[in-house]
Amino acid sequence: VKSDVELIADKRNGQILGEADIRRFVGEYAQGGVPDYQMAAMAMAIYFQGMTPAELGPWTDAMLHSGIVIDLSHIAALKVDKHSTGGVGDKISLPLAPLVAACGVPVPMISGRGLGHTGGTLDKLESIPGFRTDLSVARYRELVETLGLALIGQTAQVCPADKRLYALRDVTATVESIPLIASSIMSKKLAEGIDALVLDVKVGSGAFMKTVDQARELARTMVDIGQNMGKQTTALLTDMNQPLGAMIGNALEVKESIDILRNEGPKDVRQLTLALAESMLALGGVDPGLAVERLASGAGLEKFREIIEAQGGDPRVCDDPSRLPTAAERVPVVATRSGFISGMDTCGIGMAGVLLGAGRTRKDGVIDPAVGIEMAVRLGDVVEVGQPLAWVHHNNQGIETAGQRLTQAIRIEDTAPIVGPLIIERIG
Amino acid sequence: VKSDVELIADKRNGQILGEADIRRFVGEYAQGGVPDYQMAAMAMAIYFQGMTPAELGPWTDAMLHSGIVIDLSHIAALKVDKHSTGGVGDKISLPLAPLVAACGVPVPMISGRGLGHTGGTLDKLESIPGFRTDLSVARYRELVETLGLALIGQTAQVCPADKRLYALRDVTATVESIPLIASSIMSKKLAEGIDALVLDVKVGSGAFMKTVDQARELARTMVDIGQNMGKQTTALLTDMNQPLGAMIGNALEVKESIDILRNEGPKDVRQLTLALAESMLALGGVDPGLAVERLASGAGLEKFREIIEAQGGDPRVCDDPSRLPTAAERVPVVATRSGFISGMDTCGIGMAGVLLGAGRTRKDGVIDPAVGIEMAVRLGDVVEVGQPLAWVHHNNQGIETAGQRLTQAIRIEDTAPIVGPLIIERIG
């Protein structure tokens, strides 16, 4: 049996750690037997030396089994979830989960909150008056069984080792490690009780992965972990060089999600919702063609109404989005020159939303559900000087700096940009 | 001002940290403001990315000023110390320090204890009946002033940040980092109140540095730190592919040191003692030729007698080494074949001594001052089967495993080895 310091030295030296050693190390970390300073050194060594698939399997499994693994095996149907690595305006879970559930594939979804430039599904859902995401595991199981859908937040019982490690990575500059990102995501998702998983790996100026190569490596790593652990996993690499849809901000994104479920809304949100729904249906053993059909029939919207009501929210928002929180003011940010929209600092656009109060920079930050940004242009559009680029929905907080940030983030040039496809690649 | 996590990320990314940032980070670590897990991540990042001379200066200086820096400026003469990176049978400090002091260059020496295969000067000195190394800083200053020599142990007041960091590196696999080794050594030495320093950087099978390239890099790094901090520093790279002298073990090494001060003893110990003494005298502004003279005259031995008496020890050991602790048994380990002594696992020989009780594997281990190994052969010697390779001085502890370890560690082959010089290179 190797000691903790020998394992750290082995990883540091680029050796492959043994399965039993990994299980013991991670297991003892979860229980406080391995101190934070040793895990910090290990995480930094992993940052430099990586982990092989043979190591990532036991690492992820040990994280997964540091807490409860929810059992949904009493539900006969294949349960499928989706996870996105995070972007700006990425509200896809909101229309997607009810749509897939409406097609007969149960979606047990445990989501997170927003941090930094990316929003979080929980924050968006909670902008619906009354909506509760802090349900018990028992209620979660019941909802998946009866409605085919539950939309809840992480609980302390699930993956406690990941919670501890994530907080540690955040303060030790070890967040940006593909094996650590992949095992963190996969351990949390595999604890949900799913049979299969679709990953939406974002790439571009608003994503954590800036290049297709990085995104592909992360996707490949997560797909391998899932497959090795007996869960069908596919990943889509999707573009995040501009916000998804027009709306950025919690209530604004709920509104746009309802538009999608009404068979309306922006083309890109619709396209990605359908692509991910089709992937989920395929993994769930259901005809992928059902997605377009159930979107058109309103069955997806009906399912959204049901889950809102079941989780304590006001389902009338589906028919009357003005019941959602609304900002006091709506002001334009205008083009300072004419030309093509040639590029966007999408992360900067997300941070402009944070400045308004739509997101948080600290885990305990308070958000304003009403505020946000409504994009008026997309990459490749032609604009005249003075034309609105975006509308800022604000409550008199951060409007000036957010406006400056937006102006800087939306580039206008004389030549048209080359705009790549929304869905770049499928893996697994 | 950069945050702690930004500094760790910068180092991880191979950027050069700023002087003010380094001083703040190390200073706050010393006071507990930077937690161990962040320093562990930083140390691992330094392991991979190194530190430039521009970073090592403020890093070492911040370590140095985490505690008291002893002031010996009331002593007019240039004060010079020696530090060895550690080896097997390396008792050089014992004859060297009194010899240099006897030549008129004050030697303020703060030493450490043995750990693992290497011995420690404090343990060796304490095998002299009554000898105390836990003197106060006030008494240390007094002895340097009156006798030109003090031989004490580290105190809690000197370099507390290094103590904390060293303990952390030990459990996070970040010991083997040249910038961290160099800054640790130099911060402790520069806190002694010295004007100049001679470094003995060991290289070979009994040293931490296994290759000349590694040893040269460590030597160069330490010399640069010393010079940049205004202290004349030179380093000798010296061979540690076999034990120094014949004796390994605390009282045995004191005995051999006395032999040297009697102008007798093994050639290699004498050669290295004189080479280091000459370097120290040169830095101290004294004619290096004095070293041979004062060794021959017995002035060095007389100084050793004085310091033993001043530090509470029995000075009669200098005339009658049988007053030193003596092991109950002395048994040979013999050659199992004839041939040339072609190589030695010097670290293994050191560990054989530890098995007998001459050293410790844990910081709080207890040692037996009497036991040890008396080498009967050197590299290149011709031996017949059955001829003693070494004599084991033991007190009925670990004799069997120590004997096996010795037999394995001393290789006998048909062809003569190429034996390199004892003093390989001078740096600075």
JSON list of N, CA, C and O in Angstrom, two decimals, chain A residues 109-154:
[
{"chain": "A", "resi": 109, "resn": "MET", "atom": "N", "xyz": [-32.99, 15.66, -13.41]},
{"chain": "A", "resi": 109, "resn": "MET", "atom": "CA", "xyz": [-31.98, 16.70, -13.62]},
{"chain": "A", "resi": 109, "resn": "MET", "atom": "C", "xyz": [-31.62, 17.42, -12.32]},
{"chain": "A", "resi": 109, "resn": "MET", "atom": "O", "xyz": [-32.46, 18.06, -11.71]},
{"chain": "A", "resi": 110, "resn": "ILE", "atom": "N", "xyz": [-30.34, 17.28, -11.94]},
{"chain": "A", "resi": 110, "resn": "ILE", "atom": "CA", "xyz": [-29.82, 18.03, -10.78]},
{"chain": "A", "resi": 110, "resn": "ILE", "atom": "C", "xyz": [-28.89, 19.10, -11.32]},
{"chain": "A", "resi": 110, "resn": "ILE", "atom": "O", "xyz": [-27.91, 18.78, -11.98]},
{"chain": "A", "resi": 111, "resn": "SER", "atom": "N", "xyz": [-29.23, 20.35, -11.09]},
{"chain": "A", "resi": 111, "resn": "SER", "atom": "CA", "xyz": [-28.49, 21.46, -11.70]},
{"chain": "A", "resi": 111, "resn": "SER", "atom": "C", "xyz": [-27.76, 22.29, -10.67]},
{"chain": "A", "resi": 111, "resn": "SER", "atom": "O", "xyz": [-27.95, 22.13, -9.47]},
{"chain": "A", "resi": 112, "resn": "GLY", "atom": "N", "xyz": [-26.96, 23.22, -11.19]},
{"chain": "A", "resi": 112, "resn": "GLY", "atom": "CA", "xyz": [-26.20, 24.11, -10.32]},
{"chain": "A", "resi": 112, "resn": "GLY", "atom": "C", "xyz": [-26.64, 25.55, -10.48]},
{"chain": "A", "resi": 112, "resn": "GLY", "atom": "O", "xyz": [-27.52, 25.87, -11.28]},
{"chain": "A", "resi": 113, "resn": "ARG", "atom": "N", "xyz": [-25.99, 26.42, -9.71]},
{"chain": "A", "resi": 113, "resn": "ARG", "atom": "CA", "xyz": [-26.25, 27.85, -9.80]},
{"chain": "A", "resi": 113, "resn": "ARG", "atom": "C", "xyz": [-25.21, 28.51, -10.69]},
{"chain": "A", "resi": 113, "resn": "ARG", "atom": "O", "xyz": [-24.18, 27.92, -11.00]},
{"chain": "A", "resi": 114, "resn": "GLY", "atom": "N", "xyz": [-25.50, 29.73, -11.09]},
{"chain": "A", "resi": 114, "resn": "GLY", "atom": "CA", "xyz": [-24.55, 30.46, -11.92]},
{"chain": "A", "resi": 114, "resn": "GLY", "atom": "C", "xyz": [-23.39, 30.99, -11.10]},
{"chain": "A", "resi": 114, "resn": "GLY", "atom": "O", "xyz": [-23.53, 31.27, -9.91]},
{"chain": "A", "resi": 115, "resn": "LEU", "atom": "N", "xyz": [-22.22, 31.09, -11.75]},
{"chain": "A", "resi": 115, "resn": "LEU", "atom": "CA", "xyz": [-21.05, 31.69, -11.10]},
{"chain": "A", "resi": 115, "resn": "LEU", "atom": "C", "xyz": [-20.22, 32.33, -12.21]},
{"chain": "A", "resi": 115, "resn": "LEU", "atom": "O", "xyz": [-20.01, 31.71, -13.25]},
{"chain": "A", "resi": 116, "resn": "GLY", "atom": "N", "xyz": [-19.80, 33.56, -11.98]},
{"chain": "A", "resi": 116, "resn": "GLY", "atom": "CA", "xyz": [-19.04, 34.26, -13.01]},
{"chain": "A", "resi": 116, "resn": "GLY", "atom": "C", "xyz": [-19.92, 34.58, -14.21]},
{"chain": "A", "resi": 116, "resn": "GLY", "atom": "O", "xyz": [-21.10, 34.91, -14.02]},
{"chain": "A", "resi": 117, "resn": "HIS", "atom": "N", "xyz": [-19.38, 34.44, -15.40]},
{"chain": "A", "resi": 117, "resn": "HIS", "atom": "CA", "xyz": [-20.11, 34.91, -16.59]},
{"chain": "A", "resi": 117, "resn": "HIS", "atom": "C", "xyz": [-21.22, 33.96, -17.02]},
{"chain": "A", "resi": 117, "resn": "HIS", "atom": "O", "xyz": [-22.06, 34.33, -17.83]},
{"chain": "A", "resi": 118, "resn": "THR", "atom": "N", "xyz": [-21.26, 32.74, -16.48]},
{"chain": "A", "resi": 118, "resn": "THR", "atom": "CA", "xyz": [-22.30, 31.80, -16.91]},
{"chain": "A", "resi": 118, "resn": "THR", "atom": "C", "xyz": [-23.48, 31.80, -15.94]},
{"chain": "A", "resi": 118, "resn": "THR", "atom": "O", "xyz": [-23.30, 31.96, -14.73]},
{"chain": "A", "resi": 119, "resn": "GLY", "atom": "N", "xyz": [-24.66, 31.61, -16.49]},
{"chain": "A", "resi": 119, "resn": "GLY", "atom": "CA", "xyz": [-25.84, 31.50, -15.64]},
{"chain": "A", "resi": 119, "resn": "GLY", "atom": "C", "xyz": [-26.01, 30.09, -15.15]},
{"chain": "A", "resi": 119, "resn": "GLY", "atom": "O", "xyz": [-25.29, 29.18, -15.56]},
{"chain": "A", "resi": 120, "resn": "GLY", "atom": "N", "xyz": [-26.99, 29.90, -14.25]},
{"chain": "A", "resi": 120, "resn": "GLY", "atom": "CA", "xyz": [-27.25, 28.56, -13.73]},
{"chain": "A", "resi": 120, "resn": "GLY", "atom": "C", "xyz": [-28.73, 28.24, -13.84]},
{"chain": "A", "resi": 120, "resn": "GLY", "atom": "O", "xyz": [-29.57, 29.12, -13.62]},
{"chain": "A", "resi": 121, "resn": "THR", "atom": "N", "xyz": [-29.03, 26.99, -14.16]},
{"chain": "A", "resi": 121, "resn": "THR", "atom": "CA", "xyz": [-30.42, 26.58, -14.35]},
{"chain": "A", "resi": 121, "resn": "THR", "atom": "C", "xyz": [-31.27, 26.85, -13.11]},
{"chain": "A", "resi": 121, "resn": "THR", "atom": "O", "xyz": [-32.42, 27.29, -13.20]},
{"chain": "A", "resi": 122, "resn": "LEU", "atom": "N", "xyz": [-30.70, 26.61, -11.92]},
{"chain": "A", "resi": 122, "resn": "LEU", "atom": "CA", "xyz": [-31.49, 26.82, -10.69]},
{"chain": "A", "resi": 122, "resn": "LEU", "atom": "C", "xyz": [-31.92, 28.27, -10.56]},
{"chain": "A", "resi": 122, "resn": "LEU", "atom": "O", "xyz": [-33.06, 28.56, -10.20]},
{"chain": "A", "resi": 123, "resn": "ASP", "atom": "N", "xyz": [-31.00, 29.19, -10.83]},
{"chain": "A", "resi": 123, "resn": "ASP", "atom": "CA", "xyz": [-31.33, 30.62, -10.70]},
{"chain": "A", "resi": 123, "resn": "ASP", "atom": "C", "xyz": [-32.44, 31.00, -11.68]},
{"chain": "A", "resi": 123, "resn": "ASP", "atom": "O", "xyz": [-33.34, 31.77, -11.35]},
{"chain": "A", "resi": 124, "resn": "LYS", "atom": "N", "xyz": [-32.36, 30.44, -12.87]},
{"chain": "A", "resi": 124, "resn": "LYS", "atom": "CA", "xyz": [-33.37, 30.75, -13.88]},
{"chain": "A", "resi": 124, "resn": "LYS", "atom": "C", "xyz": [-34.74, 30.24, -13.43]},
{"chain": "A", "resi": 124, "resn": "LYS", "atom": "O", "xyz": [-35.74, 30.97, -13.46]},
{"chain": "A", "resi": 125, "resn": "LEU", "atom": "N", "xyz": [-34.77, 28.98, -12.99]},
{"chain": "A", "resi": 125, "resn": "LEU", "atom": "CA", "xyz": [-36.05, 28.39, -12.54]},
{"chain": "A", "resi": 125, "resn": "LEU", "atom": "C", "xyz": [-36.63, 29.18, -11.37]},
{"chain": "A", "resi": 125, "resn": "LEU", "atom": "O", "xyz": [-37.84, 29.40, -11.29]},
{"chain": "A", "resi": 126, "resn": "GLU", "atom": "N", "xyz": [-35.74, 29.61, -10.47]},
{"chain": "A", "resi": 126, "resn": "GLU", "atom": "CA", "xyz": [-36.24, 30.31, -9.27]},
{"chain": "A", "resi": 126, "resn": "GLU", "atom": "C", "xyz": [-36.75, 31.71, -9.58]},
{"chain": "A", "resi": 126, "resn": "GLU", "atom": "O", "xyz": [-37.33, 32.36, -8.70]},
{"chain": "A", "resi": 127, "resn": "SER", "atom": "N", "xyz": [-36.55, 32.19, -10.81]},
{"chain": "A", "resi": 127, "resn": "SER", "atom": "CA", "xyz": [-37.17, 33.48, -11.17]},
{"chain": "A", "resi": 127, "resn": "SER", "atom": "C", "xyz": [-38.66, 33.31, -11.45]},
{"chain": "A", "resi": 127, "resn": "SER", "atom": "O", "xyz": [-39.39, 34.30, -11.55]},
{"chain": "A", "resi": 128, "resn": "ILE", "atom": "N", "xyz": [-39.13, 32.07, -11.56]},
{"chain": "A", "resi": 128, "resn": "ILE", "atom": "CA", "xyz": [-40.57, 31.81, -11.67]},
{"chain": "A", "resi": 128, "resn": "ILE", "atom": "C", "xyz": [-41.15, 31.92, -10.26]},
{"chain": "A", "resi": 128, "resn": "ILE", "atom": "O", "xyz": [-40.71, 31.19, -9.35]},
{"chain": "A", "resi": 129, "resn": "PRO", "atom": "N", "xyz": [-42.11, 32.82, -10.06]},
{"chain": "A", "resi": 129, "resn": "PRO", "atom": "CA", "xyz": [-42.61, 33.03, -8.69]},
{"chain": "A", "resi": 129, "resn": "PRO", "atom": "C", "xyz": [-43.02, 31.72, -8.01]},
{"chain": "A", "resi": 129, "resn": "PRO", "atom": "O", "xyz": [-43.78, 30.93, -8.59]},
{"chain": "A", "resi": 130, "resn": "GLY", "atom": "N", "xyz": [-42.46, 31.47, -6.84]},
{"chain": "A", "resi": 130, "resn": "GLY", "atom": "CA", "xyz": [-42.82, 30.29, -6.05]},
{"chain": "A", "resi": 130, "resn": "GLY", "atom": "C", "xyz": [-42.03, 29.03, -6.33]},
{"chain": "A", "resi": 130, "resn": "GLY", "atom": "O", "xyz": [-42.07, 28.08, -5.55]},
{"chain": "A", "resi": 131, "resn": "PHE", "atom": "N", "xyz": [-41.29, 29.00, -7.45]},
{"chain": "A", "resi": 131, "resn": "PHE", "atom": "CA", "xyz": [-40.61, 27.76, -7.85]},
{"chain": "A", "resi": 131, "resn": "PHE", "atom": "C", "xyz": [-39.55, 27.37, -6.83]},
{"chain": "A", "resi": 131, "resn": "PHE", "atom": "O", "xyz": [-38.70, 28.17, -6.45]},
{"chain": "A", "resi": 132, "resn": "ARG", "atom": "N", "xyz": [-39.60, 26.10, -6.35]},
{"chain": "A", "resi": 132, "resn": "ARG", "atom": "CA", "xyz": [-38.64, 25.60, -5.35]},
{"chain": "A", "resi": 132, "resn": "ARG", "atom": "C", "xyz": [-37.74, 24.55, -5.99]},
{"chain": "A", "resi": 132, "resn": "ARG", "atom": "O", "xyz": [-38.22, 23.64, -6.65]},
{"chain": "A", "resi": 133, "resn": "THR", "atom": "N", "xyz": [-36.43, 24.67, -5.77]},
{"chain": "A", "resi": 133, "resn": "THR", "atom": "CA", "xyz": [-35.49, 23.67, -6.32]},
{"chain": "A", "resi": 133, "resn": "THR", "atom": "C", "xyz": [-34.85, 22.84, -5.20]},
{"chain": "A", "resi": 133, "resn": "THR", "atom": "O", "xyz": [-34.13, 21.90, -5.47]},
{"chain": "A", "resi": 134, "resn": "ASP", "atom": "N", "xyz": [-35.16, 23.20, -3.95]},
{"chain": "A", "resi": 134, "resn": "ASP", "atom": "CA", "xyz": [-34.51, 22.52, -2.82]},
{"chain": "A", "resi": 134, "resn": "ASP", "atom": "C", "xyz": [-35.38, 21.36, -2.32]},
{"chain": "A", "resi": 134, "resn": "ASP", "atom": "O", "xyz": [-35.69, 21.27, -1.15]},
{"chain": "A", "resi": 135, "resn": "LEU", "atom": "N", "xyz": [-35.76, 20.49, -3.24]},
{"chain": "A", "resi": 135, "resn": "LEU", "atom": "CA", "xyz": [-36.61, 19.36, -2.87]},
{"chain": "A", "resi": 135, "resn": "LEU", "atom": "C", "xyz": [-35.78, 18.24, -2.27]},
{"chain": "A", "resi": 135, "resn": "LEU", "atom": "O", "xyz": [-34.57, 18.14, -2.51]},
{"chain": "A", "resi": 136, "resn": "SER", "atom": "N", "xyz": [-36.45, 17.36, -1.52]},
{"chain": "A", "resi": 136, "resn": "SER", "atom": "CA", "xyz": [-35.76, 16.20, -0.95]},
{"chain": "A", "resi": 136, "resn": "SER", "atom": "C", "xyz": [-35.52, 15.17, -2.05]},
{"chain": "A", "resi": 136, "resn": "SER", "atom": "O", "xyz": [-36.17, 15.19, -3.11]},
{"chain": "A", "resi": 137, "resn": "VAL", "atom": "N", "xyz": [-34.63, 14.25, -1.77]},
{"chain": "A", "resi": 137, "resn": "VAL", "atom": "CA", "xyz": [-34.36, 13.17, -2.72]},
{"chain": "A", "resi": 137, "resn": "VAL", "atom": "C", "xyz": [-35.62, 12.32, -2.92]},
{"chain": "A", "resi": 137, "resn": "VAL", "atom": "O", "xyz": [-35.92, 11.88, -4.05]},
{"chain": "A", "resi": 138, "resn": "ALA", "atom": "N", "xyz": [-36.40, 12.15, -1.86]},
{"chain": "A", "resi": 138, "resn": "ALA", "atom": "CA", "xyz": [-37.63, 11.35, -1.96]},
{"chain": "A", "resi": 138, "resn": "ALA", "atom": "C", "xyz": [-38.62, 12.01, -2.93]},
{"chain": "A", "resi": 138, "resn": "ALA", "atom": "O", "xyz": [-39.21, 11.34, -3.79]},
{"chain": "A", "resi": 139, "resn": "ARG", "atom": "N", "xyz": [-38.76, 13.33, -2.79]},
{"chain": "A", "resi": 139, "resn": "ARG", "atom": "CA", "xyz": [-39.69, 14.05, -3.67]},
{"chain": "A", "resi": 139, "resn": "ARG", "atom": "C", "xyz": [-39.17, 14.03, -5.12]},
{"chain": "A", "resi": 139, "resn": "ARG", "atom": "O", "xyz": [-39.96, 13.92, -6.08]},
{"chain": "A", "resi": 140, "resn": "TYR", "atom": "N", "xyz": [-37.85, 14.13, -5.27]},
{"chain": "A", "resi": 140, "resn": "TYR", "atom": "CA", "xyz": [-37.21, 14.06, -6.59]},
{"chain": "A", "resi": 140, "resn": "TYR", "atom": "C", "xyz": [-37.55, 12.74, -7.28]},
{"chain": "A", "resi": 140, "resn": "TYR", "atom": "O", "xyz": [-37.98, 12.71, -8.43]},
{"chain": "A", "resi": 141, "resn": "ARG", "atom": "N", "xyz": [-37.41, 11.65, -6.52]},
{"chain": "A", "resi": 141, "resn": "ARG", "atom": "CA", "xyz": [-37.69, 10.32, -7.09]},
{"chain": "A", "resi": 141, "resn": "ARG", "atom": "C", "xyz": [-39.17, 10.22, -7.48]},
{"chain": "A", "resi": 141, "resn": "ARG", "atom": "O", "xyz": [-39.52, 9.68, -8.54]},
{"chain": "A", "resi": 142, "resn": "GLU", "atom": "N", "xyz": [-40.02, 10.78, -6.62]},
{"chain": "A", "resi": 142, "resn": "GLU", "atom": "CA", "xyz": [-41.46, 10.73, -6.86]},
{"chain": "A", "resi": 142, "resn": "GLU", "atom": "C", "xyz": [-41.83, 11.50, -8.14]},
{"chain": "A", "resi": 142, "resn": "GLU", "atom": "O", "xyz": [-42.60, 11.02, -8.98]},
{"chain": "A", "resi": 143, "resn": "LEU", "atom": "N", "xyz": [-41.21, 12.69, -8.29]},
{"chain": "A", "resi": 143, "resn": "LEU", "atom": "CA", "xyz": [-41.51, 13.51, -9.48]},
{"chain": "A", "resi": 143, "resn": "LEU", "atom": "C", "xyz": [-41.04, 12.84, -10.76]},
{"chain": "A", "resi": 143, "resn": "LEU", "atom": "O", "xyz": [-41.74, 12.86, -11.78]},
{"chain": "A", "resi": 144, "resn": "VAL", "atom": "N", "xyz": [-39.84, 12.25, -10.71]},
{"chain": "A", "resi": 144, "resn": "VAL", "atom": "CA", "xyz": [-39.35, 11.56, -11.91]},
{"chain": "A", "resi": 144, "resn": "VAL", "atom": "C", "xyz": [-40.31, 10.42, -12.26]},
{"chain": "A", "resi": 144, "resn": "VAL", "atom": "O", "xyz": [-40.61, 10.18, -13.44]},
{"chain": "A", "resi": 145, "resn": "GLU", "atom": "N", "xyz": [-40.80, 9.75, -11.22]},
{"chain": "A", "resi": 145, "resn": "GLU", "atom": "CA", "xyz": [-41.71, 8.62, -11.47]},
{"chain": "A", "resi": 145, "resn": "GLU", "atom": "C", "xyz": [-43.06, 9.08, -12.02]},
{"chain": "A", "resi": 145, "resn": "GLU", "atom": "O", "xyz": [-43.58, 8.50, -12.97]},
{"chain": "A", "resi": 146, "resn": "THR", "atom": "N", "xyz": [-43.62, 10.13, -11.41]},
{"chain": "A", "resi": 146, "resn": "THR", "atom": "CA", "xyz": [-44.99, 10.51, -11.79]},
{"chain": "A", "resi": 146, "resn": "THR", "atom": "C", "xyz": [-45.04, 11.46, -12.98]},
{"chain": "A", "resi": 146, "resn": "THR", "atom": "O", "xyz": [-45.89, 11.31, -13.86]},
{"chain": "A", "resi": 147, "resn": "LEU", "atom": "N", "xyz": [-44.12, 12.42, -13.05]},
{"chain": "A", "resi": 147, "resn": "LEU", "atom": "CA", "xyz": [-44.14, 13.40, -14.16]},
{"chain": "A", "resi": 147, "resn": "LEU", "atom": "C", "xyz": [-43.09, 13.13, -15.21]},
{"chain": "A", "resi": 147, "resn": "LEU", "atom": "O", "xyz": [-43.09, 13.75, -16.26]},
{"chain": "A", "resi": 148, "resn": "GLY", "atom": "N", "xyz": [-42.14, 12.21, -14.88]},
{"chain": "A", "resi": 148, "resn": "GLY", "atom": "CA", "xyz": [-41.04, 11.98, -15.82]},
{"chain": "A", "resi": 148, "resn": "GLY", "atom": "C", "xyz": [-40.03, 13.13, -15.80]},
{"chain": "A", "resi": 148, "resn": "GLY", "atom": "O", "xyz": [-39.23, 13.27, -16.73]},
{"chain": "A", "resi": 149, "resn": "LEU", "atom": "N", "xyz": [-40.04, 13.91, -14.74]},
{"chain": "A", "resi": 149, "resn": "LEU", "atom": "CA", "xyz": [-39.19, 15.10, -14.74]},
{"chain": "A", "resi": 149, "resn": "LEU", "atom": "C", "xyz": [-39.05, 15.64, -13.32]},
{"chain": "A", "resi": 149, "resn": "LEU", "atom": "O", "xyz": [-40.03, 15.70, -12.57]},
{"chain": "A", "resi": 150, "resn": "ALA", "atom": "N", "xyz": [-37.83, 16.03, -12.97]},
{"chain": "A", "resi": 150, "resn": "ALA", "atom": "CA", "xyz": [-37.61, 16.77, -11.72]},
{"chain": "A", "resi": 150, "resn": "ALA", "atom": "C", "xyz": [-36.44, 17.70, -11.98]},
{"chain": "A", "resi": 150, "resn": "ALA", "atom": "O", "xyz": [-35.47, 17.32, -12.65]},
{"chain": "A", "resi": 151, "resn": "LEU", "atom": "N", "xyz": [-36.54, 18.92, -11.47]},
{"chain": "A", "resi": 151, "resn": "LEU", "atom": "CA", "xyz": [-35.50, 19.94, -11.71]},
{"chain": "A", "resi": 151, "resn": "LEU", "atom": "C", "xyz": [-35.05, 20.47, -10.34]},
{"chain": "A", "resi": 151, "resn": "LEU", "atom": "O", "xyz": [-35.66, 21.40, -9.82]},
{"chain": "A", "resi": 152, "resn": "ILE", "atom": "N", "xyz": [-34.02, 19.84, -9.77]},
{"chain": "A", "resi": 152, "resn": "ILE", "atom": "CA", "xyz": [-33.64, 20.22, -8.40]},
{"chain": "A", "resi": 152, "resn": "ILE", "atom": "C", "xyz": [-32.19, 20.65, -8.32]},
{"chain": "A", "resi": 152, "resn": "ILE", "atom": "O", "xyz": [-31.43, 20.55, -9.30]},
{"chain": "A", "resi": 153, "resn": "GLY", "atom": "N", "xyz": [-31.81, 21.12, -7.14]},
{"chain": "A", "resi": 153, "resn": "GLY", "atom": "CA", "xyz": [-30.43, 21.54, -6.90]},
{"chain": "A", "resi": 153, "resn": "GLY", "atom": "C", "xyz": [-29.63, 20.44, -6.23]},
{"chain": "A", "resi": 153, "resn": "GLY", "atom": "O", "xyz": [-30.19, 19.45, -5.76]},
{"chain": "A", "resi": 154, "resn": "GLN", "atom": "N", "xyz": [-28.32, 20.63, -6.20]},
{"chain": "A", "resi": 154, "resn": "GLN", "atom": "CA", "xyz": [-27.47, 19.63, -5.56]},
{"chain": "A", "resi": 154, "resn": "GLN", "atom": "C", "xyz": [-27.74, 19.58, -4.06]},
{"chain": "A", "resi": 154, "resn": "GLN", "atom": "O", "xyz": [-28.01, 20.60, -3.44]}
]
